[in-house]
Every structure is written in structure tokens, then in C-alpha cells.
Coordinates of C-alpha atoms in Angstrom, one line a residue:
M1235 CA -3.9 -20.7 7.9
G1236 CA -5.5 -22.7 10.7
R1237 CA -7.4 -21.4 13.9
A1238 CA -5.2 -20.1 16.7
G1239 CA -5.8 -18.2 20.1
R1240 CA -7.3 -14.9 20.2
R1241 CA -5.7 -13.0 23.1
V1242 CA -4.6 -9.6 21.9
V1243 CA -2.5 -6.9 22.9
A1244 CA -4.8 -3.8 23.1
Y1245 CA -4.0 -0.3 22.4
E1246 CA -5.9 3.0 22.2
A1247 CA -8.5 1.9 19.7
P1248 CA -9.7 -1.3 18.2
M1249 CA -7.3 -0.8 15.3
R1250 CA -4.8 -0.8 17.8
S1251 CA -4.5 -4.5 18.5
F1252 CA -2.7 -7.5 17.2
P1253 CA -2.2 -11.4 17.9
D1254 CA 0.3 -12.7 20.0
S1255 CA 1.4 -14.7 17.0
A1256 CA 2.3 -11.6 14.9
K1257 CA 6.0 -11.3 15.6
P1258 CA 8.0 -8.0 15.7
F1259 CA 10.1 -7.4 12.6
P1260 CA 12.2 -4.5 12.6
V1261 CA 11.8 -1.9 9.8
A1262 CA 14.7 0.0 8.1
L1263 CA 13.7 3.0 6.0
Q1264 CA 16.5 4.4 3.9
R1265 CA 17.5 7.7 3.5
N1266 CA 16.1 8.1 -0.1
A1267 CA 12.6 7.2 1.7
F1268 CA 12.4 10.8 3.0
S1269 CA 11.6 14.0 1.3
P1270 CA 13.3 17.5 1.8
R1271 CA 11.0 17.7 4.8
L1272 CA 12.7 14.7 6.4
S1273 CA 9.3 12.9 6.4
A1274 CA 8.8 9.5 4.6
R1275 CA 6.8 9.4 1.4
A1276 CA 3.6 7.1 1.4
G1277 CA 5.0 5.0 -1.3
D1278 CA 8.0 4.1 1.2
V1279 CA 5.8 3.1 3.9
W1280 CA 4.1 0.7 1.6
R1281 CA 7.4 -0.5 0.6
A1282 CA 8.3 -0.9 4.4
M1283 CA 5.1 -3.0 4.8
Q1284 CA 6.1 -5.3 2.1
D1285 CA 9.4 -6.1 3.7
V1286 CA 7.4 -6.9 6.9
V1287 CA 5.5 -9.4 4.8
V1288 CA 8.4 -10.7 3.1
D1289 CA 10.3 -11.2 6.6
Q1290 CA 7.2 -12.9 8.2
S1291 CA 6.9 -15.3 5.2
A1292 CA 10.5 -16.1 5.3
D1293 CA 10.3 -16.8 9.1
V1294 CA 7.6 -19.4 8.7
G1295 CA 9.5 -21.0 6.0
W1296 CA 8.2 -19.6 2.7
T1297 CA 11.5 -17.5 1.5
P1298 CA 11.8 -16.3 -2.1
A1299 CA 13.7 -19.2 -3.1
R1300 CA 11.1 -21.4 -2.0
Y1301 CA 8.4 -19.6 -3.9
E1302 CA 10.7 -19.8 -7.0
A1303 CA 11.2 -23.7 -6.3
T1304 CA 7.4 -24.1 -6.3
R1305 CA 7.0 -21.7 -9.4
T1306 CA 4.3 -20.0 -7.2
L1307 CA 3.9 -16.2 -5.9
F1308 CA 1.6 -13.9 -4.1
V1309 CA 0.8 -10.6 -5.7
V1310 CA -1.4 -7.7 -4.0
R1311 CA -4.8 -7.1 -5.6
S1312 CA -5.9 -4.4 -3.2
M1313 CA -4.2 -2.6 -0.4
T1314 CA -5.8 0.2 2.0
V1315 CA -3.5 2.1 4.3
E1316 CA -3.8 4.8 6.9
H1317 CA -1.1 6.9 8.4
G1318 CA -1.4 7.5 11.9
R1319 CA 1.1 10.4 11.3
E1320 CA 4.1 11.1 9.1
L1321 CA 7.1 8.9 9.7
R1322 CA 10.2 10.8 10.9
V1323 CA 13.9 10.3 10.1
D1324 CA 14.7 9.4 13.6
D1325 CA 11.7 6.8 14.2
R1326 CA 12.7 3.5 14.9
L1327 CA 10.2 1.2 13.7
V1328 CA 9.0 -2.4 14.0
G1329 CA 6.3 -4.1 12.0
R1330 CA 3.7 -6.9 12.6
T1331 CA 1.6 -8.7 10.1
W1332 CA -0.8 -11.7 10.2
P1333 CA -3.3 -13.2 7.8
V1334 CA -7.0 -12.6 8.6
R1335 CA -9.1 -14.9 6.2
A1336 CA -8.9 -17.0 3.0
R1337 CA -11.4 -17.2 0.0
R1338 CA -11.5 -20.0 -2.7
D1339 CA -7.8 -21.1 -1.7
T1340 CA -6.6 -18.4 -3.8
L1341 CA -7.2 -15.0 -2.1
F1342 CA -5.9 -14.1 1.4
T1343 CA -6.5 -11.0 3.3
R1344 CA -3.8 -9.8 5.7
E1345 CA -3.2 -7.0 8.1
V1346 CA -0.1 -5.2 8.6
R1347 CA 1.0 -2.4 11.5
L1348 CA 3.7 -0.3 11.7
F1349 CA 4.9 0.8 15.4
S1350 CA 7.3 3.3 16.8
S1351 CA 7.9 2.1 20.1
D1352 CA 4.4 1.6 21.4
E1353 CA 3.0 4.1 18.8
L1354 CA 0.9 2.9 15.9
V1355 CA 2.2 5.0 13.0
A1356 CA 0.8 3.4 10.0
A1357 CA -1.9 0.5 9.2
A1358 CA -2.7 -1.7 6.1
S1359 CA -5.2 -4.4 4.8
Q1360 CA -4.2 -6.1 1.9
E1361 CA -5.5 -8.7 -0.3
W1362 CA -3.1 -11.1 -2.1
A1363 CA -3.7 -13.6 -4.9
Y1364 CA -1.9 -16.8 -5.0
L1365 CA -0.7 -17.4 -8.5
S1366 CA 1.7 -19.6 -10.6
R1367 CA 4.7 -18.1 -12.3
D1368 CA 2.7 -17.4 -15.5
L1369 CA 0.3 -15.4 -13.2
Q1370 CA -2.7 -18.0 -13.2
P1371 CA -4.6 -18.2 -10.1
I1372 CA -4.0 -21.5 -8.2
R1373 CA -5.4 -23.0 -5.2
A1374 CA -3.3 -23.0 -2.2
G1375 CA -2.0 -26.4 -0.8
Q1376 CA -1.9 -27.7 3.0
D1377 CA 1.7 -26.5 3.1
V1378 CA 0.7 -22.9 2.8
Y1379 CA -2.4 -23.3 5.1
D1380 CA 0.1 -25.0 7.9
A1381 CA 2.6 -22.0 7.6
F1382 CA 0.2 -19.2 7.6
R1383 CA -2.0 -19.1 10.8
R1384 CA -5.1 -17.2 10.3
E1385 CA -6.3 -14.8 13.3
E1386 CA -9.6 -13.7 12.8
G1387 CA -11.5 -10.8 14.6
F1388 CA -9.2 -7.9 14.0
P1389 CA -10.6 -4.7 12.2
S1390 CA -9.6 -3.8 8.6
V1391 CA -8.4 -0.3 7.7
E1392 CA -10.7 1.7 5.9
L1393 CA -10.5 5.4 4.1
P1394 CA -11.9 8.4 6.2
P1395 CA -15.4 9.6 5.9
V1396 CA -15.6 11.9 2.9
T1397 CA -18.0 14.9 1.7
P1398 CA -18.4 14.5 -1.9
R1399 CA -17.5 17.4 -4.0
P1400 CA -17.8 16.0 -7.7
G1401 CA -16.9 17.9 -10.9
G1402 CA -13.3 18.4 -10.6
H1403 CA -11.1 18.4 -13.8
V1404 CA -9.2 15.4 -14.7
H1405 CA -5.3 16.1 -14.8
R1406 CA -3.0 13.8 -16.5
F1407 CA 0.7 12.7 -16.3
T1408 CA 2.3 10.7 -18.8
F1409 CA 5.9 9.0 -18.7
R1410 CA 7.6 6.2 -19.7
T1411 CA 8.6 3.3 -17.3
W1412 CA 12.3 2.4 -16.6
H1413 CA 13.8 -1.1 -17.1
L1414 CA 15.6 -0.3 -13.7
W1415 CA 12.4 0.0 -12.1
M1416 CA 11.3 -3.5 -12.5
D1417 CA 10.9 -6.0 -9.5
P1418 CA 12.1 -9.5 -9.2
F1419 CA 8.9 -10.6 -11.3
G1420 CA 9.8 -8.3 -14.1
H1421 CA 6.9 -5.4 -13.4
V1422 CA 6.6 -2.5 -11.5
N1423 CA 6.2 -3.1 -8.0
H1424 CA 2.9 -2.2 -6.2
P1425 CA 4.2 0.6 -3.8
A1426 CA 5.4 2.4 -7.0
Y1427 CA 1.8 3.0 -8.1
V1428 CA 1.4 5.1 -5.0
D1429 CA 4.5 7.1 -6.0
F1430 CA 2.8 7.4 -9.5
C1431 CA -0.5 9.1 -8.0
D1432 CA 1.4 11.3 -5.7
E1433 CA 3.8 12.7 -8.4
A1434 CA 0.5 13.6 -10.7
T1435 CA -1.0 15.3 -7.7
S1436 CA 2.4 17.2 -7.1
R1437 CA 2.7 18.1 -10.5
A1438 CA -0.8 19.8 -10.5
L1439 CA 0.1 21.5 -7.5
A1440 CA 3.3 22.9 -8.8
A1441 CA 1.3 24.1 -12.0
A1442 CA -0.9 26.1 -9.8
G1443 CA 1.8 27.7 -7.8
L1444 CA 1.4 25.5 -4.6
P1445 CA 4.4 23.6 -2.8
P1446 CA 4.6 19.8 -3.8
L1447 CA 6.6 19.2 -1.0
A1448 CA 3.8 20.2 1.3
L1449 CA 1.7 17.3 0.3
S1450 CA 1.2 14.8 3.3
P1451 CA -0.5 11.5 3.4
I1452 CA -3.5 10.4 5.3
A1453 CA -4.8 7.5 3.9
E1454 CA -4.8 5.6 0.4
A1455 CA -6.3 2.8 -1.3
V1456 CA -5.3 1.0 -4.7
H1457 CA -6.9 -1.8 -6.3
F1458 CA -4.7 -3.4 -9.0
R1459 CA -5.9 -4.6 -12.2
A1460 CA -3.1 -5.6 -14.6
A1461 CA 0.9 -5.4 -14.5
I1462 CA 3.3 -2.7 -15.9
G1463 CA 6.6 -3.6 -17.6
S1464 CA 9.2 -1.6 -18.9
D1465 CA 9.7 0.8 -21.6
E1466 CA 5.7 1.4 -21.5
D1467 CA 4.1 4.6 -21.8
V1468 CA 1.7 5.2 -18.5
T1469 CA -0.6 8.1 -18.1
V1470 CA -1.9 8.8 -14.4
E1471 CA -5.0 10.6 -13.9
V1472 CA -5.9 12.7 -10.7
Q1473 CA -9.3 14.4 -9.9
R1474 CA -10.7 15.8 -6.7
L1475 CA -13.6 13.9 -5.5
G1476 CA -14.5 15.4 -1.9
A1477 CA -13.4 16.7 1.2
V1478 CA -12.3 15.0 4.4
G1479 CA -12.6 17.0 7.5
D1480 CA -11.8 20.9 7.1
D1481 CA -8.1 20.5 5.5
A1482 CA -7.7 17.4 3.4
V1483 CA -9.2 16.0 0.3
L1484 CA -10.1 12.7 -1.4
L1485 CA -8.6 12.2 -4.8
G1486 CA -9.3 9.8 -7.4
H1487 CA -6.9 8.1 -9.7
R1488 CA -6.6 6.0 -12.9
V1489 CA -3.2 4.4 -13.8
L1490 CA -3.4 3.5 -17.5
R1491 CA -1.2 1.7 -20.1
G1492 CA -2.4 2.8 -23.5
E1493 CA -6.2 2.4 -22.8
R1494 CA -6.0 -0.1 -20.4
V1495 CA -6.7 0.6 -17.0
C1496 CA -3.8 -1.2 -14.6
A1497 CA -4.9 0.1 -11.4
T1498 CA -7.5 2.7 -9.8
A1499 CA -6.6 4.4 -6.5
K1500 CA -7.8 7.0 -4.0
T1501 CA -5.7 9.2 -2.1
V1502 CA -6.6 11.1 0.9
R1503 CA -3.9 14.1 1.2
R1504 CA -3.3 17.2 3.1
L1505 CA -1.3 20.2 1.8
L1506 CA 0.4 21.5 4.8
G1507 CA 0.1 25.2 5.7
H1508 CA -2.8 25.4 3.1
G1509 CA -6.7 24.9 3.5
L1510 CA -9.3 23.5 1.2
D1511 CA -9.3 26.6 -1.0
A1512 CA -5.8 25.7 -2.2
W1513 CA -7.1 22.3 -3.6
E1514 CA -9.9 24.1 -5.3
R1515 CA -7.1 26.3 -7.1
A1516 CA -5.0 23.4 -7.9
L1517 CA -7.7 21.1 -9.1
V1518 CA -10.4 22.9 -10.5

């Protein structure tokens, strides 16, 4: 991930910039990515970003087959996403991604942006770990650095400011994972954790007589700690932590396999057509 030029294409804000080396890749959201409101679910926005990263990796020579041949892989350690707006079924999307920095030759930070025409519709900062196939950290070689060029000087994505409102009740949702959910590495793929968190929130809303389909994503951040496999009992917790603006909330989550915390997350969500008082009813 060597040094490269720093000329950028600037948009309306510092976050709306990307290096010239960040090629555009078309993004296709499938029909099942959209809710009955014809808006894309947050987890499927994460899947679209994963596709962009995989396409960019293959474009510089690191295809899935090459990772298999070298017995290596990249896995996501953490990811923060900001949604500029909900994605619509008629959006024609392109994605751009580029590495930003490396630490200890094993941890790599990457930026991802999704655009509809010239409009930035979603942005992400990701931290990836370079591992062996038995999930042990290994140092990236020069072949990795030669392929993935670092482009420094671009801002990372952060969650919006929050007004803390502690003391909300912890709601829990438990289920058993399916064998059919497993990804190519034999575990639950990282966007599914966002689905899990939103489902836990949706069930709390439904129990309070509020419409789960009105749940609208603003931002989320997930830190991954352990893999989840098939036929395992998983519990997802959701708790209101604070307010974001005058109509959205910050929710805290833990995703557990038994007693082990496999991920922690924060989601910022709006309930369309409802104010903060609805969240007070749902997550008391």
C-alpha cells in the first residue's frame, strides 16, 4: 500500500471526496434488499459495500481464488457507516473504495463510498485484519502492499453527536442460526449482524404497537469480536442510549453466543412519522 498522488475530486463536504485512483464499480442491489417501503435495509447497504471491496480487490489481482491459494483472508474487525439517505429501488449506484492506512502489517483501514450519480448516499470506514485460514493474524507481504495503494488524507466516518439518555431497559431477542446463512468462510457474514440488531429493534417496536417498517437507518458502527457459526443460539440485546437531534435515537447492542460477546454495535435510527416519544414508549 505505497504512497500515491493526493489530487481529489471534491464534493459538498470534506467527506464527499475520493482519490483519483478509486475506480468506480457498479453496484446492483437485488430485489430482496428492499423493504415493502421500497427502501434498502441497512444490512444490504453493508453488503453492497462489501461487493465494492471484493470487486476492487479482484481488480488489482487479489481474487477470491488467489486468497484461497495463499491460504489467507481479510476479515472485518470494525465498520462505521453513515447513510446520506435511504436507497431507493430506482437508484443506479456506483461504489469507490481505497485503503487509507496500515498498522503492524496486519490491520488495514479502508474507506468506501456509494454514489447515485454525483450524490453521496452512503459512506463507510472499515478496519480489516489480515489472517491465515485458521484465523491467526499474519503479516502482509510486499505483494499485498504493491497491489493495494494507500491514499491518505481522507476523513473517516463517525457516528453523529448524541445527547446521552441512560437507563433504558435492555430488550433481548434470541434465535438459532441457519446452516444456509454461512458465508464462504463458514460463519455468519458481517452485514448480517446489522440485520440482527435491526430485527431486535423491530421486535421491540412491534411489541409496543409501533410500525417496524418505519425504522429508517441514519448510521451504525459494529465492532466484531468472535465468529458465529451455524446451528448456534444467538441473543441480540437492544437498549436506548441517547437522542440524536430531535427525532432519532442512539441504540446500543450486544450480539452474544451463549455468554460470549461476539459483537458490540451502535445504531442510529429514526422512526418515520414518529418522534422521540415513540422511542420512549418502545424502549422504556
